[in-house]
CSV table of C-alpha atoms and ligand atoms in Angstrom, one decimal:
chain,number,residue,atom,x,y,z
A,4,UNK,CA,35.4,16.2,-88.3
A,5,UNK,CA,38.5,15.0,-90.2
A,6,UNK,CA,42.0,16.0,-88.9
A,7,UNK,CA,42.4,18.3,-91.9
A,8,UNK,CA,39.1,20.0,-91.2
A,9,UNK,CA,40.1,20.5,-87.6
A,10,UNK,CA,43.5,22.0,-88.5
A,11,UNK,CA,41.9,24.2,-91.1
A,12,UNK,CA,39.3,25.5,-88.7
A,13,UNK,CA,41.8,26.2,-85.9
A,14,UNK,CA,44.1,28.1,-88.5
A,15,UNK,CA,41.2,30.0,-89.8
A,16,UNK,CA,40.5,31.3,-86.3
A,17,UNK,CA,44.1,32.0,-85.4
A,18,UNK,CA,44.4,29.2,-82.9
A,19,UNK,CA,47.7,27.6,-84.1
A,20,UNK,CA,48.8,26.9,-80.5
A,21,UNK,CA,46.0,24.4,-80.2
A,22,UNK,CA,47.2,22.6,-83.4
A,23,UNK,CA,50.6,22.3,-81.8
A,24,UNK,CA,49.1,20.9,-78.6
A,25,UNK,CA,46.9,18.5,-80.7
A,26,UNK,CA,49.9,17.1,-82.6
A,27,UNK,CA,51.6,16.0,-79.4
A,28,UNK,CA,48.6,13.9,-78.2
A,29,UNK,CA,47.9,10.2,-78.5
A,30,UNK,CA,44.7,9.0,-80.3
A,31,UNK,CA,42.4,9.3,-77.3
A,32,UNK,CA,43.7,12.7,-76.5
A,33,UNK,CA,43.3,13.9,-80.1
A,34,UNK,CA,39.7,12.6,-80.1
A,35,UNK,CA,38.9,14.5,-76.8
A,36,UNK,CA,40.4,17.8,-77.9
A,37,UNK,CA,38.8,17.5,-81.4
A,38,UNK,CA,35.4,17.0,-79.9
A,39,UNK,CA,35.8,20.1,-77.8
A,40,UNK,CA,36.9,22.2,-80.7
A,41,UNK,CA,34.1,20.9,-82.8
A,42,UNK,CA,31.5,22.3,-80.3
A,43,UNK,CA,33.0,25.8,-80.3
A,44,UNK,CA,30.7,28.6,-81.4
A,45,UNK,CA,33.3,30.8,-83.1
A,46,UNK,CA,30.9,33.7,-83.4
A,47,UNK,CA,31.0,33.9,-79.6
A,48,UNK,CA,34.8,33.6,-79.4
A,49,UNK,CA,35.1,36.4,-81.9
A,50,UNK,CA,33.4,38.7,-79.3
A,51,UNK,CA,36.5,38.6,-77.1
A,52,UNK,CA,38.0,42.0,-76.6
A,53,UNK,CA,34.9,43.8,-77.7
A,54,UNK,CA,33.8,44.3,-74.1
A,55,UNK,CA,30.5,43.3,-72.6
A,56,UNK,CA,28.0,43.8,-75.3
A,57,UNK,CA,26.8,47.4,-74.9
A,58,UNK,CA,23.2,46.6,-75.6
A,59,UNK,CA,21.3,49.3,-77.2
A,60,UNK,CA,18.4,49.7,-74.8
A,61,UNK,CA,14.9,50.4,-76.1
A,62,UNK,CA,12.4,52.7,-74.6
A,63,UNK,CA,12.3,52.2,-70.9
A,64,UNK,CA,9.1,52.6,-68.8
A,65,UNK,CA,8.4,51.7,-65.2
A,66,UNK,CA,6.6,48.4,-64.5
A,67,UNK,CA,4.5,48.6,-61.3
A,68,UNK,CA,4.9,45.8,-58.8
A,69,UNK,CA,2.4,43.9,-56.8
A,70,UNK,CA,3.4,45.4,-53.5
A,71,UNK,CA,3.6,43.7,-50.1
A,72,UNK,CA,0.6,45.6,-48.8
A,73,UNK,CA,-1.6,44.3,-51.7
A,74,UNK,CA,-0.2,40.8,-51.4
A,75,UNK,CA,-1.0,40.7,-47.7
A,76,UNK,CA,-4.6,41.7,-48.4
A,77,UNK,CA,-5.0,38.8,-50.8
A,78,UNK,CA,-2.6,36.3,-49.1
A,79,UNK,CA,-5.2,33.6,-48.3
A,80,UNK,CA,-6.6,33.7,-51.8
A,81,UNK,CA,-3.2,33.5,-53.5
A,82,UNK,CA,-2.0,30.8,-51.1
A,83,UNK,CA,-5.0,28.6,-51.8
A,84,UNK,CA,-4.5,29.0,-55.6
A,85,UNK,CA,-0.8,28.2,-55.3
A,86,UNK,CA,-1.2,25.2,-53.0
A,87,UNK,CA,-3.9,23.8,-55.4
A,88,UNK,CA,-1.4,24.1,-58.3
A,89,UNK,CA,1.4,22.4,-56.2
A,90,UNK,CA,-0.9,19.6,-55.2
A,91,UNK,CA,-2.0,19.1,-58.8
A,92,UNK,CA,1.7,18.6,-59.6
A,93,UNK,CA,1.9,21.7,-61.8
A,94,UNK,CA,4.9,23.3,-60.1
A,95,UNK,CA,8.6,22.3,-60.3
A,96,UNK,CA,11.6,24.0,-58.9
A,97,UNK,CA,15.0,24.5,-60.6
A,98,UNK,CA,18.1,25.1,-58.5
A,99,UNK,CA,20.8,26.9,-60.5
A,100,UNK,CA,23.9,25.4,-59.0
A,101,UNK,CA,26.3,25.2,-62.0
A,102,UNK,CA,28.3,28.3,-61.0
A,103,UNK,CA,31.8,28.2,-59.8
A,104,UNK,CA,31.5,30.6,-56.8
A,105,UNK,CA,34.8,32.2,-57.5
A,106,UNK,CA,34.2,35.2,-55.3
A,107,UNK,CA,33.5,32.9,-52.3
A,108,UNK,CA,36.7,31.2,-53.2
A,109,UNK,CA,35.7,27.7,-52.1
A,110,UNK,CA,36.6,24.9,-54.4
A,111,UNK,CA,33.7,22.6,-55.3
A,112,UNK,CA,29.9,23.3,-55.3
A,113,UNK,CA,28.8,26.4,-53.4
A,114,UNK,CA,25.9,24.5,-51.9
A,115,UNK,CA,28.4,22.4,-49.9
A,116,UNK,CA,29.5,25.4,-48.0
A,117,UNK,CA,29.0,25.1,-44.3
A,118,UNK,CA,27.5,28.4,-42.9
A,119,UNK,CA,26.9,26.9,-39.4
A,120,UNK,CA,28.5,28.4,-36.3
A,121,UNK,CA,27.8,25.8,-33.6
A,122,UNK,CA,26.8,23.0,-35.9
A,123,UNK,CA,27.0,22.1,-39.6
A,124,UNK,CA,24.5,24.0,-41.8
A,125,UNK,CA,25.1,23.6,-45.4
A,126,UNK,CA,23.7,25.9,-48.1
A,127,UNK,CA,22.0,23.0,-49.9
A,128,UNK,CA,20.5,21.9,-46.6
A,129,UNK,CA,19.0,25.3,-46.0
A,130,UNK,CA,17.4,25.3,-49.4
A,131,UNK,CA,15.9,21.9,-48.9
A,132,UNK,CA,14.5,23.0,-45.5
A,133,UNK,CA,13.0,26.1,-47.2
A,134,UNK,CA,11.4,23.9,-49.8
A,135,UNK,CA,10.2,21.4,-47.2
A,136,UNK,CA,8.3,24.2,-45.4
A,137,UNK,CA,6.1,24.4,-48.5
A,138,UNK,CA,5.9,20.7,-49.2
A,139,UNK,CA,4.9,20.0,-45.6
A,140,UNK,CA,2.1,22.5,-45.9
A,141,UNK,CA,1.0,21.2,-49.3
A,142,UNK,CA,1.2,17.5,-48.2
A,143,UNK,CA,3.0,16.5,-51.4
A,144,UNK,CA,6.5,16.9,-52.9
A,145,UNK,CA,7.7,19.3,-55.6
A,146,UNK,CA,10.1,17.9,-58.2
A,147,UNK,CA,13.5,19.6,-57.8
A,148,UNK,CA,15.7,19.9,-60.8
A,149,UNK,CA,19.3,20.7,-60.0
A,150,UNK,CA,21.6,22.3,-62.6
A,151,UNK,CA,25.2,21.4,-62.2
A,152,UNK,CA,28.2,21.6,-64.6
A,153,UNK,CA,31.0,19.3,-65.6
A,154,UNK,CA,33.1,21.0,-62.9
A,155,UNK,CA,30.8,20.1,-60.0
A,156,UNK,CA,28.2,17.5,-61.0
A,157,UNK,CA,29.8,14.4,-59.5
A,158,UNK,CA,30.7,16.2,-56.2
A,159,UNK,CA,27.2,17.7,-56.0
A,160,UNK,CA,25.4,14.3,-56.5
A,161,UNK,CA,27.8,12.6,-54.1
A,162,UNK,CA,27.1,15.2,-51.4
A,163,UNK,CA,23.3,14.8,-51.8
A,164,UNK,CA,23.8,11.0,-51.5
A,165,UNK,CA,26.0,11.3,-48.5
A,166,UNK,CA,23.5,13.6,-46.7
A,167,UNK,CA,20.5,11.4,-47.8
A,168,UNK,CA,19.1,14.3,-49.7
A,169,UNK,CA,18.5,16.2,-46.4
A,170,UNK,CA,15.4,14.1,-46.0
A,171,UNK,CA,13.9,15.1,-49.4
A,172,UNK,CA,12.7,12.1,-51.4
A,173,UNK,CA,15.4,11.1,-53.9
A,174,UNK,CA,13.0,10.3,-56.7
A,175,UNK,CA,11.9,14.0,-56.7
A,176,UNK,CA,15.4,15.2,-57.3
A,177,UNK,CA,17.0,15.2,-60.8
A,178,UNK,CA,20.4,16.5,-61.7
A,179,UNK,CA,21.3,17.8,-65.1
A,180,UNK,CA,24.5,19.4,-66.5
A,181,UNK,CA,24.6,22.7,-68.2
A,182,UNK,CA,26.7,23.5,-71.3
A,183,UNK,CA,30.3,24.5,-71.1
A,184,UNK,CA,32.0,27.4,-73.0
A,185,UNK,CA,35.7,28.0,-73.8
A,186,UNK,CA,37.8,30.8,-72.2
A,187,UNK,CA,40.3,32.9,-74.1
A,188,UNK,CA,43.1,35.3,-73.2
A,189,UNK,CA,42.8,39.0,-73.9
A,190,UNK,CA,43.9,38.4,-77.6
A,191,UNK,CA,41.2,35.8,-78.2
A,192,UNK,CA,43.5,32.8,-78.0
A,193,UNK,CA,41.9,29.7,-76.4
A,194,UNK,CA,43.2,28.7,-73.1
A,195,UNK,CA,43.9,25.0,-72.3
A,196,UNK,CA,43.5,23.5,-68.8
A,197,UNK,CA,45.2,20.2,-69.6
A,198,UNK,CA,47.3,18.8,-72.5
A,199,UNK,CA,44.2,17.3,-74.0
A,200,UNK,CA,41.6,19.8,-72.9
A,201,UNK,CA,40.5,23.3,-73.6
A,202,UNK,CA,39.8,25.4,-70.5
A,203,UNK,CA,36.0,25.1,-70.4
A,204,UNK,CA,33.7,26.7,-67.9
A,205,UNK,CA,30.0,26.8,-67.3
A,206,UNK,CA,28.3,29.0,-69.9
A,207,UNK,CA,26.3,31.2,-67.4
A,208,UNK,CA,22.9,30.6,-65.8
A,209,UNK,CA,20.9,31.6,-68.9
A,210,UNK,CA,21.1,28.4,-70.8
A,211,UNK,CA,19.3,26.3,-68.2
A,212,UNK,CA,16.2,25.5,-70.1
A,213,UNK,CA,18.1,24.6,-73.2
A,214,UNK,CA,20.2,22.3,-71.1
A,215,UNK,CA,17.1,20.7,-69.6
A,216,UNK,CA,15.9,19.9,-73.2
A,217,UNK,CA,19.2,18.5,-74.5
A,218,UNK,CA,19.8,16.4,-71.3
A,219,UNK,CA,16.3,14.9,-71.5
A,220,UNK,CA,15.1,16.4,-68.2
A,221,UNK,CA,12.4,18.2,-70.1
A,222,UNK,CA,10.8,14.8,-70.7
A,223,UNK,CA,10.5,14.3,-67.0
A,224,UNK,CA,8.8,17.7,-66.7
A,225,UNK,CA,6.3,16.7,-69.3
A,226,UNK,CA,5.7,13.3,-67.9
A,227,UNK,CA,4.9,14.7,-64.5
A,228,UNK,CA,2.6,17.4,-66.0
A,229,UNK,CA,4.7,20.3,-64.6
A,230,UNK,CA,3.4,23.5,-66.0
A,231,UNK,CA,5.4,26.1,-64.1
A,232,UNK,CA,9.1,26.2,-63.1
A,233,UNK,CA,10.4,28.2,-60.2
A,234,UNK,CA,14.0,29.1,-61.0
A,235,UNK,CA,16.3,30.2,-58.1
A,236,UNK,CA,20.0,30.7,-57.2
A,237,UNK,CA,21.9,28.4,-54.9
A,238,UNK,CA,23.4,31.3,-52.9
A,239,UNK,CA,20.3,32.9,-51.4
A,240,UNK,CA,19.8,31.0,-48.1
A,241,UNK,CA,16.5,32.8,-47.3
A,242,UNK,CA,15.1,31.7,-50.7
A,243,UNK,CA,11.5,30.8,-50.6
A,244,UNK,CA,11.0,28.0,-53.1
A,245,UNK,CA,7.8,27.1,-54.9
A,246,UNK,CA,6.3,29.8,-52.7
A,247,UNK,CA,2.5,29.1,-52.9
A,248,UNK,CA,1.6,32.8,-52.5
A,249,UNK,CA,3.9,33.8,-55.3
A,250,UNK,CA,2.6,31.0,-57.5
A,251,UNK,CA,-1.0,31.9,-56.7
A,252,UNK,CA,-0.5,35.6,-57.4
A,253,UNK,CA,1.2,34.8,-60.7
A,254,UNK,CA,-1.7,32.5,-61.7
A,255,UNK,CA,-4.2,35.1,-60.7
A,256,UNK,CA,-2.4,37.9,-62.7
A,257,UNK,CA,-2.7,35.9,-65.9
A,258,UNK,CA,1.0,36.6,-66.6
A,259,UNK,CA,3.2,34.0,-68.2
A,260,UNK,CA,6.1,34.7,-65.9
A,261,UNK,CA,6.7,36.2,-62.5
A,262,UNK,CA,9.8,37.7,-60.8
A,263,UNK,CA,10.4,38.2,-57.1
A,264,UNK,CA,11.7,41.7,-56.5
A,265,UNK,CA,12.8,43.8,-53.5
A,266,UNK,CA,12.5,47.6,-53.0
A,267,UNK,CA,15.8,49.3,-53.9
A,268,UNK,CA,17.8,50.4,-50.9
A,269,UNK,CA,18.9,53.5,-52.7
A,270,UNK,CA,18.6,54.8,-56.3
A,271,UNK,CA,22.1,53.6,-57.4
A,272,UNK,CA,21.9,50.2,-55.8
A,273,UNK,CA,23.8,47.6,-57.9
A,274,UNK,CA,20.7,45.5,-58.6
A,275,UNK,CA,19.0,44.7,-61.9
A,276,UNK,CA,15.7,46.6,-62.1
A,277,UNK,CA,12.6,45.1,-63.5
A,278,UNK,CA,10.9,47.5,-65.9
A,279,UNK,CA,9.4,47.6,-69.4
A,280,UNK,CA,11.5,48.0,-72.5
A,281,UNK,CA,9.7,48.6,-75.7
A,282,UNK,CA,6.5,47.4,-73.9
A,283,UNK,CA,8.0,44.1,-72.8
A,284,UNK,CA,9.4,43.2,-69.4
A,285,UNK,CA,13.1,43.7,-69.1
A,286,UNK,CA,15.8,43.8,-66.5
A,287,UNK,CA,18.1,46.8,-66.7
A,288,UNK,CA,21.2,47.5,-64.7
A,289,UNK,CA,21.7,50.8,-63.0
A,290,UNK,CA,24.7,51.6,-65.2
A,291,UNK,CA,22.5,51.2,-68.3
A,292,UNK,CA,20.1,53.9,-67.2
A,293,UNK,CA,20.4,57.6,-67.3
A,294,UNK,CA,20.5,59.6,-64.0
A,295,UNK,CA,17.2,61.1,-65.0
A,296,UNK,CA,15.6,57.7,-65.3
A,297,UNK,CA,17.2,56.4,-62.1
A,298,UNK,CA,16.0,59.3,-60.1
A,299,UNK,CA,12.6,59.7,-61.6
A,300,UNK,CA,9.7,59.5,-59.1
A,301,UNK,CA,6.0,58.8,-59.4
A,302,UNK,CA,3.1,60.8,-58.0
A,303,UNK,CA,3.6,59.3,-54.5
A,304,UNK,CA,7.2,60.4,-54.5
A,305,UNK,CA,8.5,56.8,-54.8
A,306,UNK,CA,11.2,55.9,-57.3
A,307,UNK,CA,9.6,55.0,-60.6
A,308,UNK,CA,12.2,52.2,-61.1
A,309,UNK,CA,12.2,51.0,-57.6
A,310,UNK,CA,12.2,47.2,-57.7
A,311,UNK,CA,15.3,44.9,-58.2
A,312,UNK,CA,15.3,41.2,-59.0
A,313,UNK,CA,16.7,38.6,-56.7
A,314,UNK,CA,17.0,35.6,-59.1
A,315,UNK,CA,13.7,33.9,-58.2
A,316,UNK,CA,11.4,33.6,-61.2
A,317,UNK,CA,8.4,31.6,-62.3
A,318,UNK,CA,8.1,30.7,-65.9
A,319,UNK,CA,5.3,28.9,-67.8
A,320,UNK,CA,6.8,25.7,-69.4
A,321,UNK,CA,4.9,26.1,-72.7
A,322,UNK,CA,6.3,29.6,-73.1
A,323,UNK,CA,9.8,28.4,-72.3
A,324,UNK,CA,9.5,25.9,-75.1
A,325,UNK,CA,8.5,28.6,-77.5
A,326,UNK,CA,11.5,30.8,-76.7
A,327,UNK,CA,14.0,28.0,-76.3
A,328,UNK,CA,15.8,28.7,-79.6
A,329,UNK,CA,15.6,32.5,-79.3
A,330,UNK,CA,19.0,34.1,-79.5
A,331,UNK,CA,20.1,35.5,-76.1
A,332,UNK,CA,22.9,38.1,-75.7
A,333,UNK,CA,26.3,36.7,-74.8
A,334,UNK,CA,28.1,38.5,-72.0
A,335,UNK,CA,31.9,38.7,-72.3
A,336,UNK,CA,33.3,38.7,-68.8
A,337,UNK,CA,36.8,39.3,-67.6
A,338,UNK,CA,37.8,36.5,-65.2
A,339,UNK,CA,40.8,34.8,-63.6
A,340,UNK,CA,41.2,31.7,-65.7
A,341,UNK,CA,43.6,28.9,-64.6
A,342,UNK,CA,45.4,27.5,-67.6
A,343,UNK,CA,48.5,25.5,-68.6
A,344,UNK,CA,51.4,27.3,-70.3
A,345,UNK,CA,53.6,26.0,-73.1
A,346,UNK,CA,55.7,24.1,-70.6
A,347,UNK,CA,52.6,22.3,-69.3
A,348,UNK,CA,52.7,24.1,-65.9
A,349,UNK,CA,49.4,25.0,-64.3
A,350,UNK,CA,49.1,28.7,-63.8
A,351,UNK,CA,46.5,30.1,-61.4
A,352,UNK,CA,46.4,33.9,-62.0
A,353,UNK,CA,45.8,36.4,-59.2
A,354,UNK,CA,44.2,39.0,-61.5
A,355,UNK,CA,41.9,38.6,-64.5
A,356,UNK,CA,43.7,37.2,-67.5
A,357,UNK,CA,41.0,36.7,-70.1
A,358,UNK,CA,37.4,36.3,-71.0
A,359,UNK,CA,34.6,33.9,-70.3
A,360,UNK,CA,31.4,33.9,-72.3
A,361,UNK,CA,28.1,33.7,-70.4
A,362,UNK,CA,24.3,33.7,-71.0
A,363,UNK,CA,22.3,35.2,-68.2
A,364,UNK,CA,18.8,34.2,-66.9
A,365,UNK,CA,17.9,37.9,-66.5
A,366,UNK,CA,18.0,38.3,-70.3
A,367,UNK,CA,15.3,35.7,-70.6
A,368,UNK,CA,12.6,38.0,-69.0
A,369,UNK,CA,12.5,40.1,-72.2
A,370,UNK,CA,11.5,37.1,-74.2
A,371,UNK,CA,8.2,36.8,-72.3
A,372,UNK,CA,5.3,39.1,-73.2
A,373,UNK,CA,4.6,39.9,-69.6
A,374,UNK,CA,5.8,39.3,-66.1
A,375,UNK,CA,4.3,39.8,-62.7
A,376,UNK,CA,6.7,41.9,-60.6
A,377,UNK,CA,6.1,40.5,-57.1
A,378,UNK,CA,7.5,42.4,-54.1
A,379,UNK,CA,9.0,40.5,-51.2
A,380,UNK,CA,10.6,41.9,-48.0
A,381,UNK,CA,14.3,41.9,-48.4
A,382,UNK,CA,15.1,40.9,-44.8
A,383,UNK,CA,12.9,37.8,-45.0
A,384,UNK,CA,13.8,36.5,-48.4
A,385,UNK,CA,17.1,37.8,-49.6
A,386,UNK,CA,20.4,36.7,-48.1
A,387,UNK,CA,22.8,36.0,-51.0
A,388,UNK,CA,26.2,34.6,-50.3
A,389,UNK,CA,28.6,35.9,-52.9
A,390,UNK,CA,31.7,36.9,-50.8
A,391,UNK,CA,33.4,35.6,-47.7
A,392,UNK,CA,33.0,38.9,-45.8
A,393,UNK,CA,31.4,42.3,-46.3
A,394,UNK,CA,28.4,42.9,-48.6
A,395,UNK,CA,26.4,39.8,-49.7
A,396,UNK,CA,28.7,37.5,-47.7
A,397,UNK,CA,28.7,34.6,-45.4
A,398,UNK,CA,28.6,37.1,-42.5
A,399,UNK,CA,25.7,39.1,-43.7
A,400,UNK,CA,23.7,35.9,-44.6
A,401,UNK,CA,24.3,34.5,-41.2
A,402,UNK,CA,23.0,37.7,-39.5
A,403,UNK,CA,19.9,37.5,-41.7
A,404,UNK,CA,19.3,33.8,-41.0
A,405,UNK,CA,19.5,34.5,-37.3
A,406,UNK,CA,17.1,37.4,-37.6
A,407,UNK,CA,14.7,34.9,-39.2
A,408,UNK,CA,15.1,32.5,-36.3
A,409,UNK,CA,17.4,30.0,-38.0
A,410,UNK,CA,19.8,28.3,-35.5
A,411,UNK,CA,23.4,28.2,-36.7
B,4,LIG,P1,26.7,34.1,-59.9
B,4,LIG,O1,26.4,35.1,-61.0
B,4,LIG,O2,26.7,34.6,-58.5
B,4,LIG,O3,28.0,33.2,-60.3
B,4,LIG,O4,25.5,33.0,-60.0
B,4,LIG,P2,28.8,32.2,-59.4
B,4,LIG,O5,29.5,31.3,-60.4
B,4,LIG,O6,27.9,31.4,-58.5
B,4,LIG,O7,29.8,33.0,-58.6
B,4,LIG,P3,31.0,33.9,-59.0
B,4,LIG,O8,30.5,35.0,-59.9
B,4,LIG,O9,32.0,32.9,-59.7
B,4,LIG,O10,31.6,34.3,-57.7
B,4,LIG,C1,24.2,33.2,-59.7
B,4,LIG,C2,23.5,31.8,-59.7
B,4,LIG,O11,23.6,31.3,-61.0
B,4,LIG,C3,24.2,30.0,-61.0
B,4,LIG,C4,25.0,30.0,-59.7
B,4,LIG,O12,25.3,28.7,-59.2
B,4,LIG,C5,24.1,30.8,-58.8
B,4,LIG,O13,23.1,30.0,-58.3
B,4,LIG,N1,25.1,29.8,-62.2
B,4,LIG,C6,26.0,30.7,-62.5
B,4,LIG,C7,24.9,28.6,-62.9
B,4,LIG,O14,24.1,27.8,-62.5
B,4,LIG,N2,25.7,28.4,-64.0
B,4,LIG,C8,26.7,29.4,-64.4
B,4,LIG,O15,27.3,29.1,-65.4
B,4,LIG,C9,26.8,30.5,-63.6
């Protein structure tokens, strides 16, 4: 883009303050800032101030889950099917670790967080141990793809190196970076984080497959013959990864995707519920449902919308490729965004001061024609670490780990 085009574009979108900043830069700085501006999707920036998109929901219907009792009856069959697929190299795992973990308030990758009490127990280490439970049983390794972002990639890789990949073979671990998105103030003006750089942050966890394609990681998936990807969050330390019973049940169901779900603790629990929307699987938040829907019960007296997702999904790779270019909703989220002011001072706000734009993996489910809803027991498989204390915290996760016999 020529300098004139750059200036015209910024003017057109009311970003004159960026032009001023640009003019003060040397050639290298100008080039860097121009490259960032060129990548901006202005249709997304224009959503600032319009709130999170109030999606018009379609017709909601319950989606029954494969419940624990049923899974237990067929455990041996599912496990054999799953282990066979793993041994045939058809299953890969994707660790979503590009987030910034702002609620936990630790700088750097969340996976580096030490949750140990009498010894060091890092989140990444716990996840690798969980995966190793499966690979020990299968007698082979599962490729692990780790999504990072510009903000934490180098530190994440350095940590894995330093810890010798926690005993997992290095050639089965591939890192890739997700895309970044700009942040704006409440009036839609782009924030800057340095004199030559916009304030960029990871664009949410929904763009992971697109990022795999653009970074070339998809080629590795193809070369290895991986047919299914198990996507999971960094912060659930009880996460079962490449769980052969889940893989086997999904294969057996004939579905093209699967989602681990837990039974809701109460009707209004703040958890995305897996149901059907216009006949396709969909994840709907409690605040998007009417009270009548939330409280509706089936013939057994159970809540009809009773199962919430825990960010552990299985997706068929060929289907992911088909939907890769499909448009996903952009969520406009109020956040605390560090920035530099006109004087060049770094400001770290105490309260939200603008918007970030995010794609979410939960919106992906609706792009699949079907999804196996697979129930797991919360206390065995769901210990998310979002906060330092209280709900979904380091404290609650520690208690659950100890309940599951993990020494801390
Ligand atoms: P969260 O929604 O909890 O976000 O991520 P976060 O960034 O980790 O934490 P907060 O909201 O700032 O406190 C759920 C999962 O999605 C990943 C996270 O790393 C976590 O595994 N994620 C999130 C990404 O990989 N990229 C993103 O841009 C956002």
